[in-house]
């Protein structure tokens, strides 16, 4: 199966809301990212546009679980963004789940090997965010190269109010709630010890893979990674994330036909 074939299967699975079997083994991580590129190019051909990237495997425990030593990343597109407080219909997805995140908005380009101080200097604002993930593979089971090819299970995201980047992000309390009741509690330190380290990795990875023009452009959104385990979405839920000193972001779950 060619890379184009894999990309077409993944995109059709998304459009049809029908999960597909895992791919046969045989491609390496570089080829998986090439499949991801072809996958996203199909969406761009339909009028969508890339507005940033999301980071994955941003906890040491997840890296160990998946047998990897580095993070993974996927593209965020404009059509994936959901307004804060809006309703999200689960019929858009196959088996959606939500994860609590912290989002960065860049004020200037960022690429290559940078320090945490340099990365934060490129930030215009920071916000609480929730990512909706939705693997196109059956039973939400996949290999490392499967998930990378599948744009790291990206499906949608919601960003709360933007705050000044001068806030200390090292140890902010995060409460992820379903129907007003806490489901998971965490700290921003769950993201590699500090969310800025995820941004540092994003700059390095986007340049090394030659994607997005080799840099994160000014105006890009970067999701720093999940701070807790994901929550499965079902109709009728109200999902919210409150981050200490950053505020709250939320959406409701609908179940249209």
Short mmCIF file of C-alpha atoms in Angstrom, two decimals:
data_model
loop_
_atom_site.label_atom_id
_atom_site.label_comp_id
_atom_site.label_asym_id
_atom_site.label_seq_id
_atom_site.Cartn_x
_atom_site.Cartn_y
_atom_site.Cartn_z
CA UNK A 1 0.00 0.00 0.00
CA UNK A 2 1.40 3.40 -0.96
CA UNK A 3 1.48 6.49 1.23
CA UNK A 4 -1.20 8.09 -0.91
CA UNK A 5 -3.40 5.01 -0.45
CA UNK A 6 -3.02 5.20 3.32
CA UNK A 7 -3.83 8.90 3.37
CA UNK A 8 -6.93 8.39 1.23
CA UNK A 9 -8.16 5.56 3.47
CA UNK A 10 -7.72 7.68 6.59
CA UNK A 11 -9.50 10.68 5.10
CA UNK A 12 -12.38 8.55 3.83
CA UNK A 13 -12.69 6.95 7.26
CA UNK A 14 -13.01 10.43 8.78
CA UNK A 15 -15.60 11.54 6.24
CA UNK A 16 -17.63 8.32 6.51
CA UNK A 17 -17.28 8.09 10.31
CA UNK A 18 -16.27 4.46 9.83
CA UNK A 19 -13.21 3.05 11.57
CA UNK A 20 -10.66 1.05 9.57
CA UNK A 21 -8.29 -1.78 10.56
CA UNK A 22 -4.76 -0.99 11.64
CA UNK A 23 -2.31 -0.73 8.78
CA UNK A 24 0.04 -3.62 8.18
CA UNK A 25 3.48 -2.91 9.67
CA UNK A 26 6.18 -1.87 7.31
CA UNK A 27 6.56 1.91 7.27
CA UNK A 28 8.94 3.93 9.41
CA UNK A 29 8.21 7.14 11.29
CA UNK A 30 9.40 9.38 8.45
CA UNK A 31 7.01 7.71 6.02
CA UNK A 32 4.23 8.02 8.60
CA UNK A 33 4.74 11.79 8.68
CA UNK A 34 4.68 11.86 4.87
CA UNK A 35 1.32 10.08 4.99
CA UNK A 36 0.13 12.68 7.52
CA UNK A 37 1.19 15.44 5.12
CA UNK A 38 -0.75 13.85 2.25
CA UNK A 39 -3.75 13.39 4.53
CA UNK A 40 -3.84 17.06 5.51
CA UNK A 41 -3.22 18.15 1.91
CA UNK A 42 -6.54 16.53 0.99
CA UNK A 43 -8.29 18.78 3.49
CA UNK A 44 -6.45 21.87 2.25
CA UNK A 45 -7.56 21.07 -1.28
CA UNK A 46 -11.12 21.39 0.01
CA UNK A 47 -10.51 24.90 1.33
CA UNK A 48 -9.25 24.24 4.87
CA UNK A 49 -5.98 25.76 6.13
CA UNK A 50 -3.33 24.83 8.68
CA UNK A 51 -3.25 27.14 11.71
CA UNK A 52 -0.86 25.32 14.03
CA UNK A 53 0.16 22.01 15.54
CA UNK A 54 -0.60 19.68 18.42
CA UNK A 55 1.89 17.75 20.49
CA UNK A 56 1.49 14.16 21.62
CA UNK A 57 3.27 11.83 24.05
CA UNK A 58 4.15 14.80 26.24
CA UNK A 59 4.47 12.73 29.39
CA UNK A 60 7.33 10.39 30.22
CA UNK A 61 4.86 7.66 31.20
CA UNK A 62 3.20 7.76 27.77
CA UNK A 63 6.57 7.60 26.01
CA UNK A 64 7.50 4.51 28.02
CA UNK A 65 4.10 2.95 27.33
CA UNK A 66 4.48 3.45 23.57
CA UNK A 67 8.17 2.51 23.54
CA UNK A 68 9.35 5.84 22.14
CA UNK A 69 11.89 8.44 23.21
CA UNK A 70 10.42 11.53 21.59
CA UNK A 71 7.13 13.33 21.19
CA UNK A 72 4.89 13.17 18.15
CA UNK A 73 2.94 15.97 16.50
CA UNK A 74 0.05 16.65 14.16
CA UNK A 75 -1.44 19.57 12.28
CA UNK A 76 -4.32 21.75 13.46
CA UNK A 77 -6.61 23.20 10.79
CA UNK A 78 -9.16 25.99 10.88
CA UNK A 79 -12.10 23.65 10.33
CA UNK A 80 -11.13 21.75 13.49
CA UNK A 81 -11.61 24.75 15.78
CA UNK A 82 -14.76 24.93 17.90
CA UNK A 83 -15.83 28.14 19.64
CA UNK A 84 -15.57 28.23 23.41
CA UNK A 85 -18.93 27.27 24.92
CA UNK A 86 -20.26 25.86 21.67
CA UNK A 87 -22.03 22.55 21.09
CA UNK A 88 -20.11 19.68 19.48
CA UNK A 89 -22.11 16.95 17.77
CA UNK A 90 -20.60 13.49 18.33
CA UNK A 91 -22.05 12.30 15.04
CA UNK A 92 -19.12 14.15 13.43
CA UNK A 93 -16.75 11.55 14.85
CA UNK A 94 -16.18 7.81 15.27
CA UNK A 95 -15.29 7.40 18.96
CA UNK A 96 -14.35 10.87 20.26
CA UNK A 97 -12.53 11.62 23.48
CA UNK A 98 -11.52 14.90 25.11
CA UNK A 99 -8.24 15.89 26.74
CA UNK A 100 -7.25 18.96 28.80
CA UNK A 101 -4.50 21.09 27.29
CA UNK A 102 -2.71 24.42 27.40
CA UNK A 103 -2.53 26.41 24.16
CA UNK A 104 0.10 28.87 22.99
CA UNK A 105 -0.39 31.62 20.40
CA UNK A 106 2.82 32.75 18.70
CA UNK A 107 3.63 36.39 18.03
CA UNK A 108 6.68 35.60 15.88
CA UNK A 109 8.09 32.60 14.00
CA UNK A 110 9.73 29.80 15.95
CA UNK A 111 11.90 26.99 14.62
CA UNK A 112 14.91 24.83 15.35
CA UNK A 113 16.72 24.31 18.61
CA UNK A 114 15.65 27.00 21.03
CA UNK A 115 15.73 27.40 24.79
CA UNK A 116 12.59 27.59 26.91
CA UNK A 117 13.24 31.31 27.40
CA UNK A 118 13.49 31.82 23.63
CA UNK A 119 10.34 29.79 23.05
CA UNK A 120 8.34 31.78 25.60
CA UNK A 121 9.64 35.02 24.11
CA UNK A 122 7.87 34.05 20.87
CA UNK A 123 4.52 33.63 22.65
CA UNK A 124 1.81 36.29 22.32
CA UNK A 125 -0.71 34.62 24.66
CA UNK A 126 -1.59 31.42 26.49
CA UNK A 127 -4.98 29.84 27.15
CA UNK A 128 -6.77 26.81 28.58
CA UNK A 129 -7.79 24.44 25.80
CA UNK A 130 -9.50 21.10 25.20
CA UNK A 131 -8.58 18.81 22.34
CA UNK A 132 -11.05 16.30 20.92
CA UNK A 133 -9.22 13.26 19.63
CA UNK A 134 -10.76 10.59 17.43
CA UNK A 135 -8.66 7.77 16.05
CA UNK A 136 -9.77 6.55 12.64
CA UNK A 137 -8.66 3.03 13.63
CA UNK A 138 -10.95 0.39 15.09
CA UNK A 139 -11.31 0.26 18.86
CA UNK A 140 -8.96 3.23 19.20
CA UNK A 141 -6.02 0.84 18.81
CA UNK A 142 -2.99 1.72 16.73
CA UNK A 143 0.77 1.48 16.37
CA UNK A 144 3.11 4.46 16.66
CA UNK A 145 3.27 4.89 12.88
CA UNK A 146 -0.51 4.44 12.57
CA UNK A 147 -1.25 7.31 14.94
CA UNK A 148 1.31 9.61 13.33
CA UNK A 149 -0.12 8.91 9.86
CA UNK A 150 -3.60 9.62 11.28
CA UNK A 151 -2.54 13.18 12.21
CA UNK A 152 -2.04 12.03 15.79
CA UNK A 153 -5.79 11.39 16.20
CA UNK A 154 -6.57 15.12 15.92
CA UNK A 155 -10.26 15.86 15.41
CA UNK A 156 -11.20 19.21 16.97
CA UNK A 157 -10.12 21.69 19.62
CA UNK A 158 -11.59 24.45 21.79
CA UNK A 159 -9.58 27.38 23.12
CA UNK A 160 -10.58 29.52 26.08
CA UNK A 161 -9.77 33.18 26.75
CA UNK A 162 -6.23 34.23 25.91
CA UNK A 163 -4.08 35.51 28.78
CA UNK A 164 -0.73 37.34 28.87
CA UNK A 165 2.30 35.06 28.42
CA UNK A 166 3.98 36.51 31.50
CA UNK A 167 2.15 34.10 33.82
CA UNK A 168 4.22 31.41 35.50
CA UNK A 169 3.04 28.23 33.80
CA UNK A 170 5.24 25.81 35.71
CA UNK A 171 2.70 24.43 38.20
CA UNK A 172 -0.85 25.54 37.45
CA UNK A 173 -3.71 23.48 38.85
CA UNK A 174 -5.98 21.98 36.17
CA UNK A 175 -9.49 20.63 36.85
CA UNK A 176 -11.09 18.71 33.99
CA UNK A 177 -14.81 18.27 34.62
CA UNK A 178 -17.79 16.41 33.17
CA UNK A 179 -21.22 17.84 34.00
CA UNK A 180 -19.69 20.10 36.61
CA UNK A 181 -17.99 17.27 38.50
CA UNK A 182 -14.20 16.89 38.44
CA UNK A 183 -13.13 13.92 36.32
CA UNK A 184 -9.37 14.49 36.45
CA UNK A 185 -7.14 16.89 38.35
CA UNK A 186 -3.60 17.65 37.28
CA UNK A 187 -0.86 20.24 37.12
CA UNK A 188 0.64 21.94 34.09
CA UNK A 189 3.87 20.32 35.27
CA UNK A 190 2.48 17.07 33.81
CA UNK A 191 3.56 18.48 30.43
CA UNK A 192 7.25 17.53 30.52
CA UNK A 193 7.68 19.39 33.80
CA UNK A 194 6.72 22.71 32.15
CA UNK A 195 4.51 23.44 29.12
CA UNK A 196 7.30 25.53 27.57
CA UNK A 197 9.28 22.33 27.03
CA UNK A 198 6.53 21.12 24.71
CA UNK A 199 6.85 24.36 22.74
CA UNK A 200 10.63 23.87 22.55
CA UNK A 201 10.06 20.37 21.17
CA UNK A 202 7.49 21.67 18.66
CA UNK A 203 10.03 24.13 17.23
CA UNK A 204 12.65 21.40 16.91
CA UNK A 205 10.34 18.83 15.35
CA UNK A 206 8.71 21.13 12.81
CA UNK A 207 12.13 22.11 11.48
CA UNK A 208 13.58 18.60 11.49
CA UNK A 209 10.64 17.26 9.50
CA UNK A 210 10.60 20.20 7.11
CA UNK A 211 6.87 20.66 7.70
CA UNK A 212 4.83 23.86 7.88
CA UNK A 213 7.52 25.62 5.88
CA UNK A 214 10.12 24.48 8.42
CA UNK A 215 8.86 26.80 11.15
CA UNK A 216 5.91 27.69 13.33
CA UNK A 217 4.69 30.93 11.80
CA UNK A 218 3.54 33.99 13.70
CA UNK A 219 -0.11 33.49 14.57
CA UNK A 220 0.26 29.73 14.95
CA UNK A 221 -1.57 27.88 17.71
CA UNK A 222 0.34 25.14 19.53
CA UNK A 223 -1.44 22.66 21.82
CA UNK A 224 1.11 21.59 24.40
CA UNK A 225 -0.23 18.08 25.02
CA UNK A 226 -2.68 16.28 27.28
CA UNK A 227 -2.28 16.80 31.01
CA UNK A 228 -4.51 13.83 31.95
CA UNK A 229 -6.12 10.76 30.46
CA UNK A 230 -8.87 11.36 27.92
CA UNK A 231 -12.61 11.31 28.64
CA UNK A 232 -14.96 9.50 26.24
CA UNK A 233 -17.67 11.79 24.87
CA UNK A 234 -21.37 10.92 24.85
CA UNK A 235 -24.40 13.10 24.05
CA UNK A 236 -25.65 15.33 26.83
CA UNK A 237 -22.33 15.98 28.55
CA UNK A 238 -20.94 19.37 29.50
CA UNK A 239 -17.14 19.31 29.33
CA UNK A 240 -15.02 21.99 30.97
CA UNK A 241 -11.45 22.71 31.95
CA UNK A 242 -10.44 25.24 34.57
CA UNK A 243 -6.77 26.20 34.75
CA UNK A 244 -5.49 28.16 37.72
CA UNK A 245 -4.99 31.84 36.80
CA UNK A 246 -5.83 31.15 33.15
CA UNK A 247 -9.58 30.65 33.38
CA UNK A 248 -12.05 28.19 31.92
CA UNK A 249 -12.91 26.66 28.55
CA UNK A 250 -15.94 24.48 27.84
CA UNK A 251 -18.24 22.86 25.31
CA UNK A 252 -21.37 20.75 25.37
CA UNK A 253 -21.83 17.43 23.63
CA UNK A 254 -24.70 16.95 21.23
CA UNK A 255 -25.89 13.79 19.54
CA UNK A 256 -27.53 14.71 16.27
CA UNK A 257 -28.38 12.14 13.67
#
